[in-house]
Amino acid sequence: GAFKNRQSSHTLRKVLITAQFAISIFVVVCTLFMQDQIDYVRNKELGFDKENILLLPIQDTLVRNQIGAIKNEFLRHPRITRATTSHSVMGLNISGGAVMWAESETGMKQQAFALMFVGEDYLKTMDMKLLQGRDFLPGPQADVDGIFIANEAAAKLMGWEKDPIGKKVKFFHAKNDGQVIGIVKDFNFNSLHNAVEPILIIKAREEGGYLHLKVQGENLPETIAYIKEKWEQYDPNHPFEYFFLDQNFNEQYKADEVQYKLLSGLSYICIFISMLGLLGLSAFTAAQRTKEIGIRKVHGASVPNIIYLLYKDVMYLIILAAVLVVPVSWYMIYQWLDNFAYQTGINYVLFVVVALLALLFAFLTVAFHSLRTARTNPVDSLKYE
């Protein structure tokens, strides 16, 4: 009866260790894939340059009326290289759904587009690539009526790939037709959770929204202090507010990063619990097999042979846990990646690497505890009860 109880207890310990390692491998693999995907969306080429773009909300009518002079004033500073405005901010407040009339192969048809109203030099400031046609003409009143620049997605949607320049577009209630003057390379104006949508870029009749300043990275605090001083002269009625486009754009992934941090913390806890359970199992196994170890040493077994003997069962448990967890991890990772239109994909080598690391940690844990047992005098081992 006592032997059966010991065997049942040992079997239960093995089941628990297998479950603990399966959970640990699952959590670690998911954490690494999440980190890889978050790094990917943070660093992916977006079709525009979001680095070192400082934005100032234009909150005062007086400021709006003299924005041209304000831009020229800022551009005198050697570390401010570009200036423009936009009523929208990449990743902040651009959405589709504006119904327009647009020329198609079968004539004018209703079609929903996202819209951006921008100021002069917007494409240059944001480093957006013009594939066909031209940019908006300079001057506050040039190209402000019925002139559109479309992205590749809009051209593809309307069948304009071969000859987009001059295609007719107008607002839903407009009387006169406008025209497309240029095509820009697709750019991700929203997070990479979403595919690029068809968008029309329009030169605003009145500049406003946000002042965009392209600044150089060196001596940034000094540059910001200069911008603050000048801005407060133009707008003394509002507190100085600014933000950087790259930081604001990456805020869209905050929920994903919270999930990653929670799972990362959970992975450390799971690994710690697995190591504790493994120590207990190795101690139990060593105690059960003390006499066997003594007999093997009498017959010439070395210390490494004894350690491998105690480690072998654990190794099989970890391999079993890794095999069991692969399909579950694969399914859960794919479910999470489905939230992104742009994905890194699944690197299956990572499963093997994590399993090998689990085997290594298990070996070190078992070896640390089993070394004393393996070095015990065989005479003492044979006397063990």
C-alpha positions as a printed NumPy array, in Angstrom:
array([[  0.   ,   0.   ,   0.   ],
       [  2.792,   2.404,   0.854],
       [  4.526,   1.553,  -2.43 ],
       [  1.369,   2.239,  -4.422],
       [  0.891,   5.569,  -2.637],
       [  4.468,   6.566,  -3.465],
       [  3.961,   5.566,  -7.089],
       [  0.701,   7.556,  -7.292],
       [  2.378,  10.568,  -5.724],
       [  5.266,  10.302,  -8.186],
       [  2.899,  10.036, -11.162],
       [  0.945,  13.057,  -9.968],
       [  4.175,  15.046,  -9.652],
       [  5.086,  14.142, -13.226],
       [  1.697,  15.253, -14.507],
       [  2.004,  18.571, -12.665],
       [  5.542,  19.172, -13.966],
       [  4.392,  18.445, -17.521],
       [  1.503,  20.897, -17.139],
       [  3.735,  23.561, -15.585],
       [  6.311,  23.318, -18.356],
       [  3.604,  23.279, -21.032],
       [  2.16 ,  26.512, -19.623],
       [  5.631,  28.052, -19.3  ],
       [  6.608,  27.199, -22.872],
       [  3.253,  28.47 , -24.14 ],
       [  3.54 ,  31.787, -22.301],
       [  7.186,  32.345, -23.278],
       [  6.543,  31.565, -26.952],
       [  3.514,  33.882, -27.069],
       [  5.475,  36.631, -25.307],
       [  8.338,  36.433, -27.792],
       [  5.986,  36.51 , -30.781],
       [  4.136,  39.507, -29.335],
       [  7.406,  41.351, -28.784],
       [  8.47 ,  40.568, -32.354],
       [  5.175,  41.857, -33.781],
       [  5.199,  45.054, -31.689],
       [  8.788,  45.788, -32.739],
       [  7.765,  45.163, -36.336],
       [  4.847,  47.61 , -36.352],
       [  6.914,  50.241, -34.545],
       [  9.718,  50.064, -37.097],
       [  7.912,  49.266, -40.344],
       [  8.214,  51.711, -43.22 ],
       [  4.917,  53.642, -43.236],
       [  5.192,  55.563, -46.484],
       [  6.002,  58.787, -44.624],
       [  8.628,  59.903, -42.134],
       [  7.216,  60.211, -38.634],
       [ 10.554,  60.921, -36.951],
       [ 11.35 ,  64.389, -35.551],
       [  7.999,  65.887, -36.542],
       [  6.878,  68.273, -33.796],
       [  3.194,  69.234, -33.83 ],
       [  1.587,  72.331, -32.323],
       [ -2.214,  72.554, -32.069],
       [ -3.445,  75.795, -33.648],
       [ -6.025,  76.975, -31.111],
       [ -6.381,  80.678, -31.849],
       [ -8.001,  82.408, -34.842],
       [ -5.328,  85.125, -34.812],
       [ -2.635,  82.465, -35.103],
       [ -4.53 ,  80.775, -37.93 ],
       [ -4.761,  84.028, -39.864],
       [ -1.01 ,  84.611, -39.786],
       [  0.171,  80.998, -40.046],
       [  2.143,  81.727, -43.229],
       [  4.287,  84.312, -41.467],
       [  4.675,  82.018, -38.457],
       [  5.979,  79.189, -40.645],
       [  8.492,  81.519, -42.274],
       [  9.617,  82.698, -38.842],
       [ 10.271,  79.154, -37.66 ],
       [ 12.074,  78.217, -40.874],
       [ 14.71 ,  80.865, -40.115],
       [ 15.975,  78.613, -37.346],
       [ 18.82 ,  76.384, -38.645],
       [ 17.462,  73.217, -36.996],
       [ 13.886,  73.593, -38.309],
       [ 13.998,  72.355, -41.903],
       [ 10.329,  72.113, -42.938],
       [  6.975,  73.564, -41.876],
       [  3.424,  72.751, -42.937],
       [ -0.081,  72.391, -41.542],
       [ -2.794,  69.786, -41.627],
       [ -6.27 ,  69.522, -40.184],
       [ -5.532,  65.84 , -39.593],
       [ -2.731,  63.994, -37.834],
       [ -1.366,  60.656, -38.944],
       [ -2.707,  57.983, -36.624],
       [ -4.939,  60.38 , -34.697],
       [ -8.028,  61.616, -36.501],
       [ -8.063,  60.352, -40.095],
       [-10.957,  58.099, -40.993],
       [-12.791,  57.06 , -44.11 ],
       [-16.426,  57.436, -44.96 ],
       [-16.642,  60.715, -46.922],
       [-18.868,  59.956, -49.918],
       [-17.584,  61.514, -53.144],
       [-18.341,  61.298, -56.849],
       [-15.398,  59.721, -58.671],
       [-14.813,  58.73 , -62.27 ],
       [-14.752,  55.002, -62.968],
       [-14.662,  52.836, -66.069],
       [-18.458,  53.031, -66.22 ],
       [-18.783,  56.751, -65.509],
       [-19.166,  58.8  , -62.313],
       [-20.049,  56.722, -59.251],
       [-20.462,  57.293, -55.535],
       [-17.468,  56.15 , -53.535],
       [-16.321,  56.613, -49.929],
       [-12.799,  57.939, -49.318],
       [-10.787,  59.084, -46.347],
       [ -9.925,  62.78 , -46.674],
       [ -6.966,  64.884, -45.556],
       [ -6.942,  68.689, -45.711],
       [ -3.354,  69.889, -45.711],
       [ -1.293,  73.033, -46.155],
       [  1.578,  73.829, -48.492],
       [  4.629,  71.559, -48.559],
       [  2.835,  68.771, -46.699],
       [  4.156,  65.99 , -48.935],
       [  7.721,  67.32 , -48.705],
       [  7.569,  67.806, -44.938],
       [  6.252,  64.28 , -44.398],
       [  8.661,  62.824, -46.982],
       [  5.829,  61.221, -48.961],
       [  6.688,  59.88 , -52.404],
       [  4.82 ,  61.303, -55.396],
       [  4.6  ,  58.52 , -57.989],
       [  2.772,  60.348, -60.795],
       [  1.643,  63.887, -61.53 ],
       [  2.543,  66.907, -59.433],
       [  2.273,  68.402, -55.962],
       [ -0.002,  71.321, -55.068],
       [  1.146,  74.669, -56.436],
       [  2.536,  77.196, -53.918],
       [  0.394,  80.141, -52.864],
       [ -2.517,  80.406, -50.417],
       [ -5.191,  80.322, -53.147],
       [ -3.553,  77.968, -55.658],
       [ -5.085,  74.496, -56.123],
       [ -7.671,  74.963, -53.361],
       [-10.768,  74.164, -55.468],
       [-11.442,  70.804, -57.037],
       [ -7.838,  69.588, -56.935],
       [ -7.032,  66.167, -55.446],
       [ -4.011,  63.949, -54.852],
       [ -4.913,  60.267, -54.419],
       [ -2.995,  57.342, -52.997],
       [ -2.338,  54.054, -54.783],
       [ -5.209,  52.343, -52.976],
       [ -7.673,  54.932, -54.3  ],
       [ -6.3  ,  54.574, -57.832],
       [ -6.61 ,  50.801, -57.648],
       [-10.129,  50.999, -56.241],
       [-11.317,  53.234, -59.096],
       [ -9.351,  51.5  , -61.86 ],
       [ -7.009,  54.438, -62.457],
       [ -3.754,  52.486, -62.503],
       [ -2.872,  53.195, -66.156],
       [ -3.825,  56.865, -66.489],
       [ -4.861,  58.478, -63.183],
       [ -3.95 ,  62.101, -63.918],
       [ -6.995,  64.181, -64.805],
       [ -9.585,  61.711, -63.521],
       [-12.732,  63.465, -62.327],
       [-13.553,  63.708, -58.614],
       [-15.893,  66.018, -56.733],
       [-17.626,  66.37 , -53.391],
       [-21.056,  64.787, -53.158],
       [-22.992,  68.074, -53.45 ],
       [-20.48 ,  69.928, -55.652],
       [-21.641,  71.289, -59.007],
       [-18.342,  71.265, -60.88 ],
       [-16.014,  68.334, -61.417],
       [-12.572,  68.406, -59.88 ],
       [ -9.547,  66.43 , -61.015],
       [ -6.737,  64.251, -59.739],
       [ -3.335,  65.895, -60.227],
       [ -1.09 ,  63.317, -58.573],
       [ -0.722,  59.846, -57.066],
       [  1.284,  59.285, -53.881],
       [  2.74 ,  55.998, -52.71 ],
       [  0.467,  54.254, -50.205],
       [  1.082,  55.356, -46.629],
       [ -0.257,  54.001, -43.345],
       [ -2.16 ,  56.972, -41.971],
       [ -3.676,  54.712, -39.312],
       [ -2.158,  51.923, -37.241],
       [ -0.949,  48.707, -38.827],
       [ -3.973,  46.961, -37.383],
       [ -5.638,  48.233, -40.571],
       [ -4.737,  47.96 , -44.24 ],
       [ -4.152,  51.164, -46.217],
       [ -7.471,  52.746, -47.158],
       [ -8.233,  54.847, -50.263],
       [ -7.582,  58.473, -49.411],
       [ -7.757,  61.846, -51.149],
       [ -5.42 ,  64.659, -50.111],
       [ -6.855,  68.163, -50.526],
       [ -5.182,  71.523, -50.116],
       [ -7.087,  73.421, -47.415],
       [ -8.552,  76.793, -48.317],
       [ -7.677,  77.982, -44.803],
       [ -4.671,  76.467, -43.078],
       [ -5.235,  75.286, -39.535],
       [ -5.439,  72.247, -37.316],
       [ -1.849,  71.438, -36.427],
       [  1.43 ,  73.096, -37.322],
       [  3.976,  70.441, -38.331],
       [  7.65 ,  71.323, -37.846],
       [ 10.418,  69.045, -39.099],
       [ 13.269,  69.461, -36.637],
       [ 16.78 ,  68.055, -36.451],
       [ 17.569,  65.607, -33.671],
       [ 20.594,  67.328, -32.18 ],
       [ 20.156,  69.946, -29.442],
       [ 16.459,  69.139, -29.315],
       [ 15.766,  70.77 , -25.901],
       [ 17.245,  74.022, -27.18 ],
       [ 15.125,  73.854, -30.346],
       [ 11.96 ,  73.18 , -28.336],
       [ 12.766,  76.121, -26.041],
       [ 13.078,  78.369, -29.108],
       [  9.759,  77.095, -30.515],
       [  8.075,  77.671, -27.148],
       [  9.37 ,  81.223, -26.902],
       [  8.201,  82.143, -30.405],
       [  4.858,  80.344, -30.15 ],
       [  3.924,  82.063, -26.908],
       [  4.503,  85.401, -28.622],
       [  1.966,  84.49 , -31.296],
       [ -0.49 ,  82.728, -28.97 ],
       [ -0.296,  84.149, -25.431],
       [ -3.868,  83.06 , -24.647],
       [ -3.224,  79.312, -24.546],
       [ -0.658,  77.176, -22.709],
       [  2.16 ,  75.888, -24.882],
       [  1.301,  72.368, -26.037],
       [  3.214,  70.123, -28.397],
       [  3.806,  66.461, -29.154],
       [  5.978,  64.393, -31.471],
       [  4.332,  62.478, -34.266],
       [  6.237,  59.224, -33.738],
       [  5.287,  59.042, -30.053],
       [  1.684,  59.893, -30.808],
       [  1.505,  57.348, -33.647],
       [  2.89 ,  54.572, -31.439],
       [  0.196,  55.262, -28.832],
       [ -2.08 ,  53.215, -31.1  ],
       [ -0.216,  50.108, -29.955],
       [ -0.51 ,  50.856, -26.238],
       [ -3.135,  48.159, -25.622],
       [ -0.94 ,  45.599, -27.4  ],
       [  2.046,  46.632, -25.287],
       [  0.007,  46.292, -22.09 ],
       [ -0.936,  42.747, -23.121],
       [  2.707,  42.006, -23.862],
       [  3.902,  43.342, -20.488],
       [  1.263,  41.346, -18.594],
       [  2.151,  38.163, -20.454],
       [  5.859,  38.848, -19.965],
       [  5.355,  39.144, -16.203],
       [  3.295,  35.96 , -16.232],
       [  6.086,  34.128, -18.062],
       [  8.566,  34.876, -15.242],
       [  6.086,  33.597, -12.674],
       [  5.436,  30.406, -14.667],
       [  9.158,  29.723, -15.1  ],
       [  9.772,  30.233, -11.369],
       [  6.939,  27.854, -10.423],
       [  8.182,  25.284, -12.945],
       [ 11.68 ,  25.408, -11.476],
       [ 10.319,  24.952,  -7.953],
       [  8.225,  21.983,  -9.053],
       [ 11.204,  20.494, -10.842],
       [ 13.364,  20.81 ,  -7.73 ],
       [ 10.713,  18.98 ,  -5.751],
       [ 10.412,  16.22 ,  -8.352],
       [ 14.182,  15.746,  -8.609],
       [ 14.475,  15.557,  -4.802],
       [ 11.654,  13.013,  -4.639],
       [ 13.129,  10.924,  -7.472],
       [ 16.614,  11.006,  -5.975],
       [ 15.284,   9.875,  -2.584],
       [ 13.31 ,   7.039,  -4.163],
       [ 16.276,   5.808,  -6.2  ],
       [ 19.034,   6.198,  -3.598],
       [ 19.738,   2.473,  -3.315],
       [ 19.589,   2.047,  -7.1  ],
       [ 22.138,   4.835,  -7.457],
       [ 24.404,   3.145,  -4.901],
       [ 24.249,  -0.162,  -6.796],
       [ 24.996,   1.557, -10.112],
       [ 28.018,   3.325,  -8.587],
       [ 29.324,   0.031,  -7.233],
       [ 29.125,  -1.298, -10.802],
       [ 31.138,   1.67 , -12.104],
       [ 28.569,   4.327, -13.01 ],
       [ 30.075,   7.816, -13.136],
       [ 28.604,  11.037, -11.74 ],
       [ 27.458,  12.237, -15.216],
       [ 25.773,   8.836, -15.741],
       [ 23.869,   9.226, -12.48 ],
       [ 22.826,  12.815, -13.27 ],
       [ 21.586,  11.737, -16.722],
       [ 19.657,   8.884, -15.096],
       [ 17.814,  11.356, -12.879],
       [ 17.39 ,  13.881, -15.694],
       [ 16.139,  11.438, -18.344],
       [ 12.565,  11.221, -17.077],
       [ 12.333,  15.015, -16.756],
       [ 13.658,  15.427, -20.305],
       [ 10.862,  13.234, -21.673],
       [  8.276,  15.23 , -19.72 ],
       [  9.529,  18.534, -21.174],
       [  9.582,  17.143, -24.728],
       [  6.013,  15.936, -24.209],
       [  4.991,  19.375, -22.873],
       [  6.592,  21.094, -25.877],
       [  4.828,  18.808, -28.348],
       [  1.468,  19.31 , -26.651],
       [  1.8  ,  23.092, -26.538],
       [  2.767,  23.67 , -30.203],
       [ -0.755,  23.485, -31.715],
       [ -2.267,  25.571, -28.894],
       [  0.449,  28.235, -29.205],
       [  0.124,  28.28 , -33.002],
       [ -3.639,  28.815, -32.765],
       [ -3.449,  31.548, -30.115],
       [ -0.653,  33.434, -31.912],
       [ -2.572,  33.381, -35.184],
       [ -5.68 ,  34.654, -33.41 ],
       [ -3.707,  37.561, -31.943],
       [ -1.914,  38.35 , -35.205],
       [ -5.281,  38.567, -36.957],
       [ -5.67 ,  41.946, -35.241],
       [ -2.954,  43.304, -37.558],
       [ -3.2  ,  43.824, -41.297],
       [  0.623,  43.691, -41.42 ],
       [  2.272,  40.744, -39.68 ],
       [  5.725,  39.332, -39.104],
       [  4.432,  35.792, -39.558],
       [  5.254,  32.825, -37.345],
       [  8.855,  31.666, -37.09 ],
       [  8.584,  27.992, -36.187],
       [ 12.259,  27.831, -35.204],
       [ 11.27 ,  29.818, -32.116],
       [  9.274,  26.843, -30.811],
       [ 12.381,  24.663, -31.038],
       [ 14.604,  27.297, -29.405],
       [ 12.228,  27.745, -26.453],
       [ 11.927,  23.963, -25.995],
       [ 15.729,  23.608, -26.021],
       [ 16.065,  26.4  , -23.465],
       [ 13.484,  24.654, -21.28 ],
       [ 15.524,  21.444, -21.51 ],
       [ 18.688,  23.355, -20.598],
       [ 17.127,  25.064, -17.573],
       [ 15.662,  21.745, -16.448],
       [ 19.052,  20.058, -16.776],
       [ 20.768,  22.757, -14.722],
       [ 18.063,  22.559, -12.059],
       [ 18.176,  18.75 , -11.822],
       [ 21.976,  18.68 , -11.967],
       [ 22.264,  21.226,  -9.164],
       [ 20.09 ,  19.125,  -6.873],
       [ 21.276,  15.687,  -8.031],
       [ 25.014,  16.306,  -7.817],
       [ 25.077,  15.684,  -4.057],
       [ 23.175,  12.436,  -4.447],
       [ 25.444,  11.288,  -7.281],
       [ 28.553,  11.944,  -5.165],
       [ 27.249,  10.069,  -2.117],
       [ 29.346,   7.113,  -0.963],
       [ 27.77 ,   3.912,  -2.337],
       [ 27.987,   2.297,   1.116],
       [ 25.836,   5.106,   2.59 ],
       [ 23.408,   4.817,  -0.326],
       [ 22.956,   1.087,   0.218],
       [ 22.209,   1.704,   3.924],
       [ 19.51 ,   4.308,   2.996],
       [ 15.972,   3.45 ,   4.091]])
